[in-house]
PDB file of C-alpha atoms in Angstrom:
ATOM      1  CA  MET Y   1     -41.910   8.015  14.660  1.00 82.00           C
ATOM      2  CA  SER Y   2     -41.652   9.848  17.949  1.00 84.00           C
ATOM      3  CA  THR Y   3     -39.668  13.013  18.506  1.00 83.00           C
ATOM      4  CA  GLY Y   4     -37.372  11.163  20.921  1.00 78.00           C
ATOM      5  CA  ALA Y   5     -36.522   8.556  18.287  1.00 74.00           C
ATOM      6  CA  ILE Y   6     -35.787  11.240  15.708  1.00 77.00           C
ATOM      7  CA  ILE Y   7     -33.543  13.099  18.156  1.00 76.00           C
ATOM      8  CA  GLY Y   8     -31.736   9.835  18.935  1.00 74.00           C
ATOM      9  CA  ILE Y   9     -31.086   9.199  15.258  1.00 73.00           C
ATOM     10  CA  VAL Y  10     -29.866  12.754  14.675  1.00 70.00           C
ATOM     11  CA  VAL Y  11     -27.537  12.600  17.698  1.00 69.00           C
ATOM     12  CA  ALA Y  12     -26.115   9.262  16.532  1.00 69.00           C
ATOM     13  CA  ALA Y  13     -25.555  10.646  13.022  1.00 66.00           C
ATOM     14  CA  VAL Y  14     -23.790  13.732  14.402  1.00 65.00           C
ATOM     15  CA  VAL Y  15     -21.542  11.568  16.599  1.00 63.00           C
ATOM     16  CA  VAL Y  16     -20.619   9.326  13.658  1.00 63.00           C
ATOM     17  CA  LEU Y  17     -19.850  12.319  11.444  1.00 64.00           C
ATOM     18  CA  GLY Y  18     -17.752  13.852  14.211  1.00 55.00           C
ATOM     19  CA  LEU Y  19     -15.756  10.641  14.576  1.00 57.00           C
ATOM     20  CA  LEU Y  20     -15.179  10.471  10.821  1.00 57.00           C
ATOM     21  CA  VAL Y  21     -13.918  14.057  10.750  1.00 49.00           C
ATOM     22  CA  LEU Y  22     -11.659  13.387  13.735  1.00 42.00           C
ATOM     23  CA  ALA Y  23     -10.212  10.284  12.068  1.00 44.00           C
ATOM     24  CA  ALA Y  24      -9.527  12.255   8.877  1.00 42.00           C
ATOM     25  CA  VAL Y  25      -7.775  15.025  10.832  1.00 38.00           C
ATOM     26  CA  VAL Y  26      -5.623  12.540  12.755  1.00 39.00           C
ATOM     27  CA  LEU Y  27      -4.635  10.738   9.551  1.00 43.00           C
ATOM     28  CA  ARG Y  28      -3.808  14.013   7.786  1.00 44.00           C
ATOM     29  CA  ARG Y  29      -1.613  15.124  10.705  1.00 38.00           C
ATOM     30  CA  ARG Y  30       0.132  11.760  10.797  1.00 44.00           C
ATOM     31  CA  ARG Y  31       0.890  11.882   7.074  1.00 44.00           C
ATOM     32  CA  SER Y  32       2.085  15.472   7.194  1.00 47.00           C
ATOM     33  CA  GLY Y  33       4.471  14.481   9.996  1.00 62.00           C
ATOM     34  CA  LEU Y  34       6.241  11.934   7.798  1.00 80.00           C
ATOM     35  CA  ALA Y  35       9.714  13.076   6.807  1.00 82.00           C
ATOM     36  CA  LEU Y  36       9.807  11.373   3.424  1.00 88.00           C
ATOM     37  CA  ARG Y  37      12.978  11.571   1.408  1.00 90.00           C
ATOM     38  CA  PRO Y  38      13.887  10.512  -2.119  1.00 91.00           C
ATOM     39  CA  LEU Y  39      16.021   7.438  -2.609  1.00 93.00           C
ATOM     40  CA  GLU Y  40      19.718   7.852  -3.213  1.00 94.00           C
ATOM     41  CA  PRO Y  41      20.688   6.723  -6.736  1.00 95.00           C
ATOM     42  CA  ARG Y  42      22.589   3.713  -5.373  1.00 96.00           C
ATOM     43  CA  ALA Y  43      19.610   2.578  -3.269  1.00 96.00           C
ATOM     44  CA  ARG Y  44      17.276   3.062  -6.249  1.00 96.00           C
ATOM     45  CA  GLU Y  45      19.547   0.848  -8.360  1.00 97.00           C
ATOM     46  CA  GLN Y  46      19.733  -1.858  -5.674  1.00 98.00           C
ATOM     47  CA  PHE Y  47      15.965  -1.904  -5.264  1.00 98.00           C
ATOM     48  CA  SER Y  48      15.517  -1.988  -9.044  1.00 98.00           C
ATOM     49  CA  ARG Y  49      17.792  -5.047  -9.283  1.00 98.00           C
ATOM     50  CA  ARG Y  50      15.835  -6.775  -6.507  1.00 98.00           C
ATOM     51  CA  TRP Y  51      12.618  -5.968  -8.337  1.00 98.00           C
ATOM     52  CA  ALA Y  52      13.939  -7.385 -11.612  1.00 98.00           C
ATOM     53  CA  ARG Y  53      14.895 -10.635  -9.839  1.00 97.00           C
ATOM     54  CA  ALA Y  54      11.424 -10.872  -8.271  1.00 97.00           C
ATOM     55  CA  GLN Y  55       9.803 -10.443 -11.678  1.00 97.00           C
ATOM     56  CA  GLU Y  56      12.050 -13.130 -13.167  1.00 97.00           C
ATOM     57  CA  GLN Y  57      11.191 -15.449 -10.282  1.00 96.00           C
ATOM     58  CA  PHE Y  58       7.474 -15.074 -11.000  1.00 96.00           C
ATOM     59  CA  VAL Y  59       7.651 -17.529 -13.918  1.00 94.00           C
ATOM     60  CA  ASP Y  60       8.718 -20.450 -11.731  1.00 96.00           C
ATOM     61  CA  ARG Y  61       7.514 -19.423  -8.273  1.00 95.00           C
ATOM     62  CA  PRO Y  62       4.758 -16.798  -8.427  1.00 95.00           C
ATOM     63  CA  ASP Y  63       3.969 -17.179  -4.721  1.00 94.00           C
ATOM     64  CA  ALA Y  64       7.579 -16.509  -3.686  1.00 96.00           C
ATOM     65  CA  ALA Y  65       7.861 -13.633  -6.169  1.00 96.00           C
ATOM     66  CA  LEU Y  66       4.733 -12.021  -4.752  1.00 96.00           C
ATOM     67  CA  ALA Y  67       6.061 -12.305  -1.190  1.00 96.00           C
ATOM     68  CA  GLU Y  68       9.358 -10.770  -2.328  1.00 98.00           C
ATOM     69  CA  ALA Y  69       7.474  -7.929  -4.050  1.00 97.00           C
ATOM     70  CA  GLU Y  70       5.784  -7.117  -0.727  1.00 94.00           C
ATOM     71  CA  ARG Y  71       9.173  -7.168   1.050  1.00 96.00           C
ATOM     72  CA  ILE Y  72      10.723  -4.887  -1.569  1.00 97.00           C
ATOM     73  CA  VAL Y  73       7.865  -2.379  -1.363  1.00 95.00           C
ATOM     74  CA  THR Y  74       8.093  -2.410   2.438  1.00 93.00           C
ATOM     75  CA  ASP Y  75      11.876  -1.949   2.326  1.00 95.00           C
ATOM     76  CA  VAL Y  76      11.577   0.969  -0.116  1.00 95.00           C
ATOM     77  CA  MET Y  77       8.964   2.592   2.121  1.00 92.00           C
ATOM     78  CA  THR Y  78      11.255   2.263   5.137  1.00 92.00           C
ATOM     79  CA  GLU Y  79      14.238   3.625   3.199  1.00 94.00           C
ATOM     80  CA  ARG Y  80      12.152   6.632   2.124  1.00 93.00           C
ATOM     81  CA  GLY Y  81      11.147   7.423   5.713  1.00 91.00           C
ATOM     82  CA  TYR Y  82       7.791   5.733   6.163  1.00 89.00           C
ATOM     83  CA  PRO Y  83       7.433   4.212   9.644  1.00 86.00           C
ATOM     84  CA  ALA Y  84       8.880   0.704   9.898  1.00 79.00           C
ATOM     85  CA  ILE Y  85       5.781  -1.088  11.142  1.00 77.00           C
ATOM     86  CA  ALA Y  86       4.529  -4.629  10.684  1.00 74.00           C
ATOM     87  CA  ASP Y  87       0.838  -3.650  10.594  1.00 77.00           C
ATOM     88  CA  HIS Y  88      -0.041  -3.556   6.916  1.00 76.00           C
ATOM     89  CA  ASP Y  89      -3.226  -1.514   7.534  1.00 80.00           C
ATOM     90  CA  ARG Y  90      -1.201   1.308   9.105  1.00 84.00           C
ATOM     91  CA  ARG Y  91       1.404   1.046   6.348  1.00 82.00           C
ATOM     92  CA  GLU Y  92      -1.367   1.305   3.766  1.00 86.00           C
ATOM     93  CA  ALA Y  93      -2.836   4.355   5.507  1.00 88.00           C
ATOM     94  CA  ASP Y  94       0.499   6.180   5.198  1.00 87.00           C
ATOM     95  CA  LEU Y  95       0.540   5.834   1.412  1.00 89.00           C
ATOM     96  CA  PRO Y  96      -0.847   8.515  -0.886  1.00 86.00           C
ATOM     97  CA  ARG Y  97      -4.459   7.888  -1.869  1.00 84.00           C
ATOM     98  CA  GLY Y  98      -3.652   6.652  -5.383  1.00 83.00           C
ATOM     99  CA  ASP Y  99      -1.202   4.036  -4.113  1.00 90.00           C
ATOM    100  CA  ARG Y 100      -3.375   2.713  -1.287  1.00 90.00           C
ATOM    101  CA  GLU Y 101      -5.648   0.733  -3.592  1.00 89.00           C
ATOM    102  CA  HIS Y 102      -2.681  -0.919  -5.319  1.00 91.00           C
ATOM    103  CA  TYR Y 103      -1.228  -1.926  -1.965  1.00 91.00           C
ATOM    104  CA  ARG Y 104      -4.563  -3.099  -0.535  1.00 91.00           C
ATOM    105  CA  ALA Y 105      -5.453  -5.221  -3.569  1.00 93.00           C
ATOM    106  CA  ALA Y 106      -1.985  -6.754  -3.942  1.00 94.00           C
ATOM    107  CA  HIS Y 107      -1.680  -7.519  -0.240  1.00 93.00           C
ATOM    108  CA  SER Y 108      -5.099  -9.195  -0.180  1.00 92.00           C
ATOM    109  CA  VAL Y 109      -3.947 -11.579  -2.931  1.00 95.00           C
ATOM    110  CA  LEU Y 110      -0.743 -12.289  -0.999  1.00 94.00           C
ATOM    111  CA  GLU Y 111      -2.850 -13.217   2.031  1.00 92.00           C
ATOM    112  CA  ARG Y 112      -4.871 -15.647  -0.136  1.00 92.00           C
ATOM    113  CA  VAL Y 113      -1.808 -17.464  -1.529  1.00 92.00           C
ATOM    114  CA  PRO Y 114      -1.797 -20.202   1.171  1.00 90.00           C
ATOM    115  CA  ASN Y 115      -5.424 -20.998   0.316  1.00 90.00           C
ATOM    116  CA  GLY Y 116      -4.846 -21.144  -3.423  1.00 87.00           C
ATOM    117  CA  ALA Y 117      -4.871 -17.709  -5.059  1.00 90.00           C
ATOM    118  CA  SER Y 118      -4.891 -18.175  -8.826  1.00 93.00           C
ATOM    119  CA  THR Y 119      -1.835 -17.442 -10.946  1.00 93.00           C
ATOM    120  CA  GLU Y 120      -3.839 -14.734 -12.717  1.00 96.00           C
ATOM    121  CA  ASP Y 121      -4.649 -13.086  -9.369  1.00 95.00           C
ATOM    122  CA  MET Y 122      -0.960 -13.241  -8.433  1.00 95.00           C
ATOM    123  CA  ARG Y 123      -0.007 -11.726 -11.804  1.00 97.00           C
ATOM    124  CA  ALA Y 124      -2.445  -8.861 -11.268  1.00 97.00           C
ATOM    125  CA  ALA Y 125      -1.042  -8.361  -7.755  1.00 96.00           C
ATOM    126  CA  MET Y 126       2.517  -8.191  -9.160  1.00 97.00           C
ATOM    127  CA  VAL Y 127       1.357  -5.516 -11.611  1.00 97.00           C
ATOM    128  CA  ARG Y 128      -0.115  -3.532  -8.713  1.00 96.00           C
ATOM    129  CA  TYR Y 129       3.046  -3.956  -6.629  1.00 96.00           C
ATOM    130  CA  ARG Y 130       5.094  -2.849  -9.664  1.00 97.00           C
ATOM    131  CA  SER Y 131       3.049   0.325 -10.027  1.00 95.00           C
ATOM    132  CA  LEU Y 132       3.446   1.063  -6.326  1.00 94.00           C
ATOM    133  CA  PHE Y 133       7.169   0.244  -6.472  1.00 97.00           C
ATOM    134  CA  GLN Y 134       7.696   2.612  -9.395  1.00 96.00           C
ATOM    135  CA  ASP Y 135       5.829   5.393  -7.592  1.00 93.00           C
ATOM    136  CA  LEU Y 136       7.908   4.866  -4.462  1.00 93.00           C
ATOM    137  CA  ILE Y 137      11.274   4.879  -6.212  1.00 94.00           C
ATOM    138  CA  GLY Y 138      10.258   7.765  -8.470  1.00 87.00           C
ATOM    139  CA  ASP Y 139      10.867   5.900 -11.730  1.00 54.00           C
ATOM    140  CA  ASP Y 140       8.559   7.531 -14.265  1.00 43.00           C
ATOM    141  CA  ARG Y 141      10.556   6.091 -17.200  1.00 41.00           C
ATOM    142  CA  ALA Y 142       9.795   2.521 -16.130  1.00 41.00           C
ATOM    143  CA  LYS Y 143       6.097   3.347 -15.831  1.00 40.00           C
ATOM    144  CA  ALA Y 144       5.986   4.680 -19.375  1.00 39.00           C
ATOM    145  CA  SER Y 145       7.497   1.482 -20.769  1.00 39.00           C
ATOM    146  CA  HIS Y 146       4.900  -0.858 -19.185  1.00 41.00           C
TER     147      HIS Y 146
END
């Protein structure tokens, strides 16, 4: 391999690493700029009732329950101070690292529902949404009981 080719590869690698670092810095600044607030007790109770209804609905209409779970999670995020955006990728990026995977996996199942996601996949997605929901509302007691 020629020296020019090696230099080209090294330069490309340095540029890619620089872009990755820049993206991480931008994301960190964006997250640190979020003015997140805890839910008021009344709001927490209202969201918890909505969540209970969505779980009950799962038996008869898992697809509708899954869509409602996404709406509830999005509404809780907005109430807590996350940006109210329609882009799920940006919404996911605003979540803490541990919650991102739950959101990503559950949302991907929701996107597959029109093409026939299995009931088991939808059940697993509801479990992921529930974990995310409990983290967002700050309900550690509910987590311990599931």
